[in-house]
Amino acid sequence: MKIYSTACPRNCYSTCSMKVYVENNRICKVEANPENLAAPEGVCLRGLSYVERTHSPDRILTPLKRQPDGDFREISWDEALDTIAGKLRFFKEKSGPQSVLYFTGSGTKGLLNAVGAEFWRLYGGYTTTYGDLCWPAGLEATRLTLGENIHNAPWDLENARLIIMWGKNAAETNIHQMRAIDLALEKGAKLIVIDPRRTQTAETAELLIQPRPGSDGALALSVAHLLIENNRVDRDFIDKHVLGFPEFARKVKDFTPQKASVITDVPVKYIERLAEYLGAVKPASICAGFGMQRYTNSGQTMRAIIALTAITGNIGKPGAGWIYANLQTFIFDKIKDPIAFFPPQKPDGTARVSIPIARLGQAMLETKNPPLRMIWVERANPVTQNPETHKVLEAFRSLDFRVVVEQFLTDTAREADIILPAKSMFEQSDVIGAYWHPYIQLKQKIIDPPGRVKPESEIYLLLAQKLGFPAEAVAGKIPGASDEDIEAYLEKMLAPFPELTLERLKKGPVLAPGTKEVAFADLKFPTPSGKIELLSREAEERWGVDALPDFFEPVESAPRRSKESKKYPLYFMTPNTKNRVHSQFNNLSLIRQFSPGPFVLLNPDDAVERGIKNKDRVRVFNDRGELVLPARIDFSMKSGCAAVTNGWWISEGGAVNFLSLGRETDMGYGSAYHDNLVEVERAEGAAHPANRSLRRKGSG
Ligand SMILES: Nc1nc2c(c(=O)[nH]1)N[C@H]1C(S)=C(S)[C@@H](COP(=O)(O)OP(=O)(O)OC[C@H]3O[C@@H](n4cnc5c(=O)[nH]c(N)nc54)[C@H](O)[C@@H]3O)O[C@H]1N2
Ligand SMILES: Nc1nc2c(c(=O)[nH]1)N[C@H]1C(S)=C(S)[C@@H](COP(=O)(O)OP(=O)(O)OC[C@H]3O[C@@H](n4cnc5c(=O)[nH]c(N)nc54)[C@H](O)[C@@H]3O)O[C@H]1N2
Ligand SMILES: [Mo]
């Protein structure tokens, strides 16, 4: 048995380092690599499940072609690539290369992911997406305020005396952060959790605040009001490092806790307690999650919360800070710009066109000049993960041709005309960063791909050859297929950083060059003014929001839309969950033991009002769609809210985006998933067949 060091490339805060045991080209065992100080005790259940996932009988191991009856038949690589090349030539000639949409998601990290865009540029251009499904409202709010998205090293949280988990359920989504929190609590720190749900993260909390969804901006502004009124702010820090404090102070003058209590449905006493803690206990870290930045008001909400760290001087010190995204590993040109934040003003040299990812279905259908004819999906499951599943399905089905590169027969793969088998994390080497800890890691090739699986870079190489792209143009853009070629490609990317060699990375994680364990310790902020900007002209100009953080109701909020809210009175939240990464992992038997199926979480008040008992089958619906699934009734949920975790497959009856609308956040072109009102009622009779019948039949 051989042991390799590698790292998990999933879209997850922890990005664990791991030791993998291999025998006869099979993964036998996975365990933690304690050299990663952020996650020394990993791996999680998902990490352990790689033994099953890699060798699962459900994995797609050959190219597949849709048959007229809707089933898939195995075909050779030659047939698959000839068919695709033929279509690519035809669409380019008839409609232009932009009639092809190249769609990627967050299925796996790595520098080699950049090869796809190189191929499509060589093709002559393409259509792509702008924005991001995940975190851009918070990224942009942070960039506008602090100048960049970095934060203290994960292990520094142990030094905090006060930790506020704001819209973050680390006990499920960043389990290693809970270890640092436990260590801090042992040393006497206090934990406050702010979440409409009482999650596992709140188990050791001193104070749990359950705001009405989407109202956190009002909560933050009233805490700022109290801090200023009671002179609990850090005047010296503000004078030296904060821009726009007098204007901000004027703005929050009338934001009393009484006013905020009405908006947020949080008792005045709790708002006062939060302000007292923040005013008195230092250093304080606010760990902000992505939950409250999935609303149409969320960029401004995030700016209001960051302001609390600024006016209390909780920045640039050990144990203090705004812990949102730590992009210190984003050092490579190819991954420097983590997301296409802004739509290109004009097509770049490659005649690339882009459409909004948050409104994918609508935008695909609306695209003209040229209309879209083909989609290539890679590392993504847009059918369940993008908003507005009905529209995404409609848009997919309106195309002439669909290619999906996948490991499993997901709801998106089921829409394909040709499915190409995707590599697993153990089947091609790549270099990965993280967005919470500062390690650069090598995700090593440990086994040969099973069956006829080929990594994407090789697929592109073969397709470039089929299309007759000149070898000189391809060289340097698309690496060769051998392990040596891949290593040479990676070595070239690493070349500017002498401390990062493949040889060193093979041994384990390495801190990104220039890592700052305490972010902003020099109190230099790369904003236009060089200070922390509570007042941001850029926010105003770029996004049309107030230059100061402010609060406005999300589009679908009960008080604002009183007519709708009578029809659909419940806020529908669709957070992430422990044993999956979005739509991944729950098809494995190890994981299914712990999460056999979806359910909707309801507060007993709401359940009683509707005659719903625990485990009853209920219908969760609005004008956009419905789900039928069992109810779980629990006081952990704030009344007036319902929640189903995202990532369930259509066949499992829990595809939450049947209910969401493609709608952007106020900044960053994110997706306002939680801006989503629903009603719940008992589902009479047998299981509802609606979602099953949505499966695509033969394409004819
Ligand atoms: N309603 C609602 N919807 C949400 C969210 C929410 O909170 N609520 N959260 C959003 C967020 S935060 C995110 S990040 C997105 C995630 O959206 P996606 O990135 O689309 O989600 P995943 O489910 O991770 O799907 C990735 C797919 O990539 C495949 N894959 C894995 N590795 C490889 C590989 O090496 N090659 C190829 N070709 N494929 C691979 C996996 O099998 C999986 O099917 O979902 C968003 N959707
Ligand atoms: N196990 C696991 N870990 C993951 C992932 C995964 O799928 N599984 N996904 C990774 C990815 S891509 C992401 S984006 C992160 C996301 O992980 P988190 O940052 O934890 O974000 P969410 O799960 O979207 O939401 C967190 C919490 O926000 C709460 N919330 C919803 N609306 C509001 C609101 O208006 N105000 C407040 N205060 N709270 C609100 C929800 O109840 C939820 O508990 O996790 C990463 N880590
Ligand atoms: Mo995400």
mmCIF file with all atom_site columns, N, CA and C in Angstrom, residues 34-63:
data_model
loop_
_atom_site.group_PDB
_atom_site.id
_atom_site.type_symbol
_atom_site.label_atom_id
_atom_site.label_alt_id
_atom_site.label_comp_id
_atom_site.label_asym_id
_atom_site.label_entity_id
_atom_site.label_seq_id
_atom_site.pdbx_PDB_ins_code
_atom_site.Cartn_x
_atom_site.Cartn_y
_atom_site.Cartn_z
_atom_site.occupancy
_atom_site.B_iso_or_equiv
_atom_site.pdbx_formal_charge
_atom_site.auth_seq_id
_atom_site.auth_comp_id
_atom_site.auth_asym_id
_atom_site.auth_atom_id
_atom_site.pdbx_PDB_model_num
ATOM 1  N N  . PRO A 1 34 ? -2.216  16.381 9.418   1.00 0.00 ? 34 PRO A N  1
ATOM 2  C CA . PRO A 1 34 ? -2.191  17.402 10.458  1.00 0.00 ? 34 PRO A CA 1
ATOM 3  C C  . PRO A 1 34 ? -1.293  18.598 10.141  1.00 0.00 ? 34 PRO A C  1
ATOM 4  N N  . GLU A 1 35 ? -0.523  18.510 9.032   1.00 0.00 ? 35 GLU A N  1
ATOM 5  C CA . GLU A 1 35 ? 0.308   19.669 8.670   1.00 0.00 ? 35 GLU A CA 1
ATOM 6  C C  . GLU A 1 35 ? -0.534  20.886 8.321   1.00 0.00 ? 35 GLU A C  1
ATOM 7  N N  . ASN A 1 36 ? -1.761  20.663 7.966   1.00 0.00 ? 36 ASN A N  1
ATOM 8  C CA . ASN A 1 36 ? -2.655  21.782 7.670   1.00 0.00 ? 36 ASN A CA 1
ATOM 9  C C  . ASN A 1 36 ? -3.200  22.297 8.998   1.00 0.00 ? 36 ASN A C  1
ATOM 10 N N  . LEU A 1 37 ? -2.662  23.413 9.445   1.00 0.00 ? 37 LEU A N  1
ATOM 11 C CA . LEU A 1 37 ? -3.019  23.921 10.777  1.00 0.00 ? 37 LEU A CA 1
ATOM 12 C C  . LEU A 1 37 ? -4.466  24.388 10.863  1.00 0.00 ? 37 LEU A C  1
ATOM 13 N N  . ALA A 1 38 ? -5.076  24.628 9.718   1.00 0.00 ? 38 ALA A N  1
ATOM 14 C CA . ALA A 1 38 ? -6.471  25.075 9.734   1.00 0.00 ? 38 ALA A CA 1
ATOM 15 C C  . ALA A 1 38 ? -7.418  23.889 9.912   1.00 0.00 ? 38 ALA A C  1
ATOM 16 N N  . ALA A 1 39 ? -7.008  22.733 9.421   1.00 0.00 ? 39 ALA A N  1
ATOM 17 C CA . ALA A 1 39 ? -7.903  21.569 9.467   1.00 0.00 ? 39 ALA A CA 1
ATOM 18 C C  . ALA A 1 39 ? -7.124  20.329 9.870   1.00 0.00 ? 39 ALA A C  1
ATOM 19 N N  . PRO A 1 40 ? -6.413  20.369 10.994  1.00 0.00 ? 40 PRO A N  1
ATOM 20 C CA . PRO A 1 40 ? -5.536  19.250 11.347  1.00 0.00 ? 40 PRO A CA 1
ATOM 21 C C  . PRO A 1 40 ? -6.293  17.968 11.667  1.00 0.00 ? 40 PRO A C  1
ATOM 22 N N  . GLU A 1 41 ? -7.550  18.125 12.066  1.00 0.00 ? 41 GLU A N  1
ATOM 23 C CA . GLU A 1 41 ? -8.308  16.945 12.471  1.00 0.00 ? 41 GLU A CA 1
ATOM 24 C C  . GLU A 1 41 ? -9.273  16.454 11.407  1.00 0.00 ? 41 GLU A C  1
ATOM 25 N N  . GLY A 1 42 ? -9.216  17.065 10.194  1.00 0.00 ? 42 GLY A N  1
ATOM 26 C CA . GLY A 1 42 ? -10.104 16.601 9.147   1.00 0.00 ? 42 GLY A CA 1
ATOM 27 C C  . GLY A 1 42 ? -9.959  15.102 9.014   1.00 0.00 ? 42 GLY A C  1
ATOM 28 N N  . VAL A 1 43 ? -10.483 14.425 8.098   1.00 0.00 ? 43 VAL A N  1
ATOM 29 C CA . VAL A 1 43 ? -11.410 14.889 7.093   1.00 0.00 ? 43 VAL A CA 1
ATOM 30 C C  . VAL A 1 43 ? -12.829 14.630 7.561   1.00 0.00 ? 43 VAL A C  1
ATOM 31 N N  . CYS A 1 44 ? -13.786 15.210 6.874   1.00 0.00 ? 44 CYS A N  1
ATOM 32 C CA . CYS A 1 44 ? -15.188 15.009 7.244   1.00 0.00 ? 44 CYS A CA 1
ATOM 33 C C  . CYS A 1 44 ? -15.730 13.734 6.605   1.00 0.00 ? 44 CYS A C  1
ATOM 34 N N  . LEU A 1 45 ? -17.003 13.501 6.830   1.00 0.00 ? 45 LEU A N  1
ATOM 35 C CA . LEU A 1 45 ? -17.624 12.288 6.278   1.00 0.00 ? 45 LEU A CA 1
ATOM 36 C C  . LEU A 1 45 ? -17.523 12.256 4.749   1.00 0.00 ? 45 LEU A C  1
ATOM 37 N N  . ARG A 1 46 ? -17.645 13.435 4.149   1.00 0.00 ? 46 ARG A N  1
ATOM 38 C CA . ARG A 1 46 ? -17.527 13.481 2.681   1.00 0.00 ? 46 ARG A CA 1
ATOM 39 C C  . ARG A 1 46 ? -16.127 13.043 2.259   1.00 0.00 ? 46 ARG A C  1
ATOM 40 N N  . GLY A 1 47 ? -15.138 13.489 3.026   1.00 0.00 ? 47 GLY A N  1
ATOM 41 C CA . GLY A 1 47 ? -13.756 13.104 2.718   1.00 0.00 ? 47 GLY A CA 1
ATOM 42 C C  . GLY A 1 47 ? -13.599 11.588 2.800   1.00 0.00 ? 47 GLY A C  1
ATOM 43 N N  . LEU A 1 48 ? -14.177 11.004 3.849   1.00 0.00 ? 48 LEU A N  1
ATOM 44 C CA . LEU A 1 48 ? -14.093 9.548  4.001   1.00 0.00 ? 48 LEU A CA 1
ATOM 45 C C  . LEU A 1 48 ? -14.816 8.831  2.870   1.00 0.00 ? 48 LEU A C  1
ATOM 46 N N  . SER A 1 49 ? -15.854 9.491  2.363   1.00 0.00 ? 49 SER A N  1
ATOM 47 C CA . SER A 1 49 ? -16.672 8.812  1.340   1.00 0.00 ? 49 SER A CA 1
ATOM 48 C C  . SER A 1 49 ? -15.996 8.762  -0.020  1.00 0.00 ? 49 SER A C  1
ATOM 49 N N  . TYR A 1 50 ? -14.826 9.395  -0.166  1.00 0.00 ? 50 TYR A N  1
ATOM 50 C CA . TYR A 1 50 ? -14.139 9.308  -1.464  1.00 0.00 ? 50 TYR A CA 1
ATOM 51 C C  . TYR A 1 50 ? -13.784 7.872  -1.825  1.00 0.00 ? 50 TYR A C  1
ATOM 52 N N  . VAL A 1 51 ? -13.601 7.034  -0.811  1.00 0.00 ? 51 VAL A N  1
ATOM 53 C CA . VAL A 1 51 ? -13.310 5.625  -1.102  1.00 0.00 ? 51 VAL A CA 1
ATOM 54 C C  . VAL A 1 51 ? -14.466 5.064  -1.930  1.00 0.00 ? 51 VAL A C  1
ATOM 55 N N  . GLU A 1 52 ? -15.686 5.375  -1.498  1.00 0.00 ? 52 GLU A N  1
ATOM 56 C CA . GLU A 1 52 ? -16.864 4.897  -2.239  1.00 0.00 ? 52 GLU A CA 1
ATOM 57 C C  . GLU A 1 52 ? -17.055 5.686  -3.535  1.00 0.00 ? 52 GLU A C  1
ATOM 58 N N  . ARG A 1 53 ? -16.924 7.006  -3.429  1.00 0.00 ? 53 ARG A N  1
ATOM 59 C CA . ARG A 1 53 ? -17.243 7.857  -4.579  1.00 0.00 ? 53 ARG A CA 1
ATOM 60 C C  . ARG A 1 53 ? -16.382 7.535  -5.809  1.00 0.00 ? 53 ARG A C  1
ATOM 61 N N  . THR A 1 54 ? -15.095 7.331  -5.556  1.00 0.00 ? 54 THR A N  1
ATOM 62 C CA . THR A 1 54 ? -14.165 7.128  -6.666  1.00 0.00 ? 54 THR A CA 1
ATOM 63 C C  . THR A 1 54 ? -14.485 5.844  -7.425  1.00 0.00 ? 54 THR A C  1
ATOM 64 N N  . HIS A 1 55 ? -14.890 4.835  -6.693  1.00 0.00 ? 55 HIS A N  1
ATOM 65 C CA . HIS A 1 55 ? -15.102 3.524  -7.326  1.00 0.00 ? 55 HIS A CA 1
ATOM 66 C C  . HIS A 1 55 ? -16.580 3.152  -7.386  1.00 0.00 ? 55 HIS A C  1
ATOM 67 N N  . SER A 1 56 ? -17.436 4.158  -7.281  1.00 0.00 ? 56 SER A N  1
ATOM 68 C CA . SER A 1 56 ? -18.875 3.890  -7.258  1.00 0.00 ? 56 SER A CA 1
ATOM 69 C C  . SER A 1 56 ? -19.349 3.249  -8.552  1.00 0.00 ? 56 SER A C  1
ATOM 70 N N  . PRO A 1 57 ? -20.224 2.248  -8.442  1.00 0.00 ? 57 PRO A N  1
ATOM 71 C CA . PRO A 1 57 ? -20.768 1.642  -9.666  1.00 0.00 ? 57 PRO A CA 1
ATOM 72 C C  . PRO A 1 57 ? -21.610 2.639  -10.469 1.00 0.00 ? 57 PRO A C  1
ATOM 73 N N  . ASP A 1 58 ? -22.010 3.737  -9.850  1.00 0.00 ? 58 ASP A N  1
ATOM 74 C CA . ASP A 1 58 ? -22.811 4.733  -10.575 1.00 0.00 ? 58 ASP A CA 1
ATOM 75 C C  . ASP A 1 58 ? -21.961 5.708  -11.380 1.00 0.00 ? 58 ASP A C  1
ATOM 76 N N  . ARG A 1 59 ? -20.639 5.619  -11.240 1.00 0.00 ? 59 ARG A N  1
ATOM 77 C CA . ARG A 1 59 ? -19.813 6.601  -11.967 1.00 0.00 ? 59 ARG A CA 1
ATOM 78 C C  . ARG A 1 59 ? -19.930 6.404  -13.466 1.00 0.00 ? 59 ARG A C  1
ATOM 79 N N  . ILE A 1 60 ? -19.893 7.490  -14.187 1.00 0.00 ? 60 ILE A N  1
ATOM 80 C CA . ILE A 1 60 ? -19.912 7.430  -15.646 1.00 0.00 ? 60 ILE A CA 1
ATOM 81 C C  . ILE A 1 60 ? -18.489 7.171  -16.106 1.00 0.00 ? 60 ILE A C  1
ATOM 82 N N  . LEU A 1 61 ? -18.289 6.070  -16.836 1.00 0.00 ? 61 LEU A N  1
ATOM 83 C CA . LEU A 1 61 ? -16.919 5.681  -17.192 1.00 0.00 ? 61 LEU A CA 1
ATOM 84 C C  . LEU A 1 61 ? -16.633 5.724  -18.691 1.00 0.00 ? 61 LEU A C  1
ATOM 85 N N  . THR A 1 62 ? -17.678 5.980  -19.471 1.00 0.00 ? 62 THR A N  1
ATOM 86 C CA . THR A 1 62 ? -17.464 6.061  -20.928 1.00 0.00 ? 62 THR A CA 1
ATOM 87 C C  . THR A 1 62 ? -18.318 7.206  -21.467 1.00 0.00 ? 62 THR A C  1
ATOM 88 N N  . PRO A 1 63 ? -18.016 7.694  -22.655 1.00 0.00 ? 63 PRO A N  1
ATOM 89 C CA . PRO A 1 63 ? -18.935 8.661  -23.269 1.00 0.00 ? 63 PRO A CA 1
ATOM 90 C C  . PRO A 1 63 ? -20.309 8.009  -23.473 1.00 0.00 ? 63 PRO A C  1
#
